[in-house]
Amino acid sequence: MLLYSFPFWLIAPRGIYAACGIDRRHVVRSFNPHRNASSETTPLQVGNGNFAFGVDVTGLQTFSPFATMSTWGWHNFSLPTTSGQTSVDDFSGLDWWTHGRLVNYNQPNPAESDISNWLIQNPQRVNLATIGFSFAEDDVTEEKLEDKSQTLDLWTGQISSAFAYNGTPVEVETWADSSSDTIGIAIESELLSGGSLGVFFDFPLPTRNKFDAPFVGVFNATDQHITSLQAGENSATIRHDIDATSYHVTVSWEPSAKISGPLDGKHRYILKSSQGVNKIKLSVAFSPAPNTDAPPFAGIAAASTAWWESFWRSGAFIDLTGAKSPNAIELQRRTILSQYLTAVNSASSYPPQESGLVNNGWYGKFHLEMILWHLLHFARWNHFPLLRRSVPTMYSKYLDSSVDRANLQGYDGARWGKMTDPTGRSAPGEINSLLIWQQPHPLYFAEIEYRSFPSEATLKSWDDILTATADFMASYAFYNQSTGFYDLGPPMYPASENTNPNATINPAFELAYWRFGLDVAIKWKERQNTSVPEKWIEVRDNLAPLPIAEDAFAVYEGIPNMWENTTVQDHPAMSAVFGLLPPPSSGPPLNMTIVKNTADKIRDLWDLEDCWGWDFPMLAMNSLRLGDVDQAVTYLLHPLFEFDDAGYPVGGSRVPTPYFPGSSSFLLAMAMMAGGWDGEPGPHFPESWNVQVEGFVPGL
Ligand SMILES: *[C@@H]1O[C@H](CO)[C@@H](O)[C@H](O)[C@H]1NC(C)=O
Ligand SMILES: *[C@@H]1O[C@H](CO)[C@@H](O)[C@H](O)[C@H]1NC(C)=O
Ligand SMILES: *[C@@H]1O[C@H](CO)[C@@H](O)[C@H](O)[C@H]1NC(C)=O
Ligand SMILES: *[C@@H]1O[C@H](CO)[C@@H](O)[C@H](O)[C@H]1NC(C)=O
Ligand SMILES: *[C@@H]1O[C@H](CO)[C@@H](O)[C@H](O)[C@H]1NC(C)=O
Ligand SMILES: *[C@@H]1O[C@H](CO)[C@@H](O)[C@H](O)[C@H]1NC(C)=O
Ligand SMILES: *[C@@H]1O[C@H](CO)[C@@H](O)[C@H](O)[C@H]1NC(C)=O
Ligand SMILES: *[C@@H]1O[C@H](CO)[C@@H](O)[C@H](O)[C@H]1NC(C)=O
């Protein structure tokens, strides 16, 4: 492994960090990804949570146009021109019977399919640009390059790439600024001065593809968008207009170079250094506004080095490198790489999409039911500043529209949306409109934050959000006169998304989560010495009991053929009743025989081929709380739960790679192993492993 090969180290004096027992730098760098060819599915990335640049083996996007993506770059195609469907207000959704009344759901209406589809497909996240090496010859391919070698230094955020072309070496450094949408590139090669190597900038058009992977956008629809160049002595700005979306790419260079283009009908611009210059440094800034004041190359490298060092030095840490077991080393590898990748792709001012800033899934939108998996680990790993980039601000931004959503359906409080873009609009969909497990999430986030920051400021920052959340939850639960219980659904989809929504009532996980959420909401009011709405208590104390089939939790009450092979598919969310949630603090205690039976039956019967990334950590957490550490490790290293050479979570049969809920839920499970939970501080690793952990926030 290539470890110590970079010119840009700022080596901190060790004495400053004497408090650290673990040699974090050594552990982190032991897992630096190294490549000598591009991957077909994943880039190596530099980035900062809100912006990322994915590169192939050349250190740029030369042969594989991996994406340059942000949290602000979005595009709408033009609205349909079909009569009566030319405005978003022409969408009316569908009415479904809900406990004896018609309720409007945000679902595609076959009579308005054009506007329904438009609302699903728009906006899409934009791949801002492709930047690569331009060779004097046309037919250069990756195979024609020699001595390819590339390393991502996780400790500084630098990618170093080297290759040779026709025997002449090229060396490249790639960096991203820690606080702006800017990349820094340094290139050294004799090929530069002779004019046989330059750097191109190209601009794709977004597509209407639900999944745009591994690459985002198309380069051959050049007449449907516009670019223009304004070049100066040491910098140039390229403006890109795609319908109403426009943004600017400001390129600054030193020493001297010249940019020209566009090339014959394309959106391709080429930067070439001046005669005699064989070393060039670029700063490339992306912004919706013109005239970005971008940091120079040296500033970007310094900021990245400082940010990553402070990231790795702060928060929690696990050192499994003292264990002999290859399983321990693989868990360590996944841990380090997942930490890097979630900081690059998920620590955003909006929740991340499931493919982060690597490529587009679901048009680049994010799912509000997934954000607990995406973000909760930042709290457990004591990286609250990264969590706070989006939470609770995102909930505050979407509060009004979520109150409107609940209101339209005749409920109190705020009904949080599902597949969302930055404006907070939820895309139409049958499942989208009928899932409910995103509703209690704010209560979980708030509670975990309060335990670390038990202050009035914390109480205040969440209070409006929690009040509206609990009001909806209490008002959504339906009082069933014949049983005397409050029911959830129908119609609804449970987390497993594969049941008949009109028959789905009282799903196990959602019921347990409703109780947990209302318990937190009630405690929150008590902490503030304000009165607790009676409805919250009334609903909590009369929730329907958790459904049971064959002495184990069922997906929902009365589900046919529960433990037969046709049913045991998709997310085994019943394992989250005890895996994700603490034992209930109100109502009857969990029947531990049932909890144990549920874990056993899932282990023996569930169709894990049909599972998604986060199911494995969820099952591992359930095993941990049940005291079965070995089973937890088995789930975390399950052959169907894969991470590639650079740590990207493999999508599998159902979604493209990467599927980041796999990474973040993995880190959550590792936090549970290392940091434990209330009453069981841990760590909880196999006995023979020699493990050092520090800095974890215990779980609920
Ligand atoms: C390239 O990398 C692969 C995987 O790391 C390794 O097996 C192979 O030996 C490397 N090839 C060269 C020429 O370094
Ligand atoms: C896309 O259109 C919607 C609906 O008009 C609007 O709310 C949103 O701001 C637009 N987004 C972009 C990026 O143009
Ligand atoms: C559920 O019921 C509604 C009527 O309230 C009906 O329109 C819809 O097709 C049903 N859905 C399914 C999946 O059966
Ligand atoms: C662009 O290329 C794709 C696939 O290579 C092709 O399907 C599509 O028709 C092309 N579009 C245009 C406008 O040429
Ligand atoms: C009341 O609960 C029973 C048992 O779960 C169920 O069969 C029935 O449909 C519910 N009644 C209403 C009105 O939802
Ligand atoms: C609530 O009341 C308790 C006991 O009187 C007091 O200690 C606490 O500071 C009060 N909390 C708030 C937020 O007012
Ligand atoms: C727990 O569930 C088991 C299996 O269904 C049952 O035999 C036992 O009575 C239950 N315990 C309690 C306290 O309800
Ligand atoms: C379920 O098991 C039965 C009996 O073993 C088998 O005939 C059937 O094909 C299985 N179905 C599925 C979906 O695997």
mmCIF file of C-alpha atoms in Angstrom, residues 69 73-78 117-118 120-128 203-221 224-225 240 242-243 353 359-365:
data_model
loop_
_atom_site.group_PDB
_atom_site.id
_atom_site.type_symbol
_atom_site.label_atom_id
_atom_site.label_comp_id
_atom_site.label_asym_id
_atom_site.label_seq_id
_atom_site.Cartn_x
_atom_site.Cartn_y
_atom_site.Cartn_z
ATOM 1 C CA MET A 69 -22.620 17.456 -7.778
ATOM 2 C CA GLY A 73 -27.730 22.453 -8.580
ATOM 3 C CA TRP A 74 -31.191 21.385 -9.761
ATOM 4 C CA HIS A 75 -33.095 21.640 -13.038
ATOM 5 C CA ASN A 76 -36.695 21.484 -14.243
ATOM 6 C CA PHE A 77 -37.631 20.388 -17.737
ATOM 7 C CA SER A 78 -40.413 22.496 -19.216
ATOM 8 C CA ASN A 117 -44.953 12.391 -14.265
ATOM 9 C CA TRP A 118 -43.548 15.889 -14.487
ATOM 10 C CA ILE A 120 -42.060 12.951 -10.170
ATOM 11 C CA GLN A 121 -39.230 13.660 -12.635
ATOM 12 C CA ASN A 122 -38.622 17.296 -11.745
ATOM 13 C CA PRO A 123 -36.505 18.841 -10.509
ATOM 14 C CA GLN A 124 -33.473 16.597 -11.065
ATOM 15 C CA ARG A 125 -30.083 17.101 -9.537
ATOM 16 C CA VAL A 126 -27.558 18.468 -12.027
ATOM 17 C CA ASN A 127 -24.123 17.089 -12.818
ATOM 18 C CA LEU A 128 -22.429 20.496 -12.899
ATOM 19 C CA PHE A 203 -21.283 20.209 -19.717
ATOM 20 C CA PRO A 204 -23.982 17.542 -19.819
ATOM 21 C CA LEU A 205 -27.735 17.923 -20.121
ATOM 22 C CA PRO A 206 -29.794 16.338 -17.314
ATOM 23 C CA THR A 207 -32.030 13.384 -18.158
ATOM 24 C CA ARG A 208 -35.444 12.181 -17.033
ATOM 25 C CA ASN A 209 -33.932 8.880 -15.854
ATOM 26 C CA LYS A 210 -35.009 7.787 -12.394
ATOM 27 C CA PHE A 211 -31.547 6.302 -11.920
ATOM 28 C CA ASP A 212 -28.693 8.045 -13.719
ATOM 29 C CA ALA A 213 -25.783 5.796 -12.822
ATOM 30 C CA PRO A 214 -22.873 5.390 -12.987
ATOM 31 C CA PHE A 215 -22.867 8.694 -14.931
ATOM 32 C CA VAL A 216 -25.247 11.610 -14.745
ATOM 33 C CA GLY A 217 -26.519 13.441 -17.814
ATOM 34 C CA VAL A 218 -25.879 13.195 -21.551
ATOM 35 C CA PHE A 219 -23.329 15.009 -23.694
ATOM 36 C CA ASN A 220 -24.895 14.607 -27.120
ATOM 37 C CA ALA A 221 -28.020 16.756 -26.743
ATOM 38 C CA GLN A 224 -30.870 21.842 -25.737
ATOM 39 C CA HIS A 225 -28.620 23.909 -23.465
ATOM 40 C CA HIS A 240 -24.186 27.161 -18.222
ATOM 41 C CA ILE A 242 -30.305 24.814 -19.005
ATOM 42 C CA ASP A 243 -33.823 26.202 -19.291
ATOM 43 C CA GLN A 353 -29.971 11.287 -1.716
ATOM 44 C CA ASN A 359 -24.771 9.737 -9.138
ATOM 45 C CA ASN A 360 -28.538 10.165 -9.269
ATOM 46 C CA GLY A 361 -31.170 7.843 -7.841
ATOM 47 C CA TRP A 362 -34.801 8.878 -7.747
ATOM 48 C CA TYR A 363 -33.822 11.951 -9.795
ATOM 49 C CA GLY A 364 -31.407 13.153 -7.130
ATOM 50 C CA LYS A 365 -34.174 13.633 -4.560
#
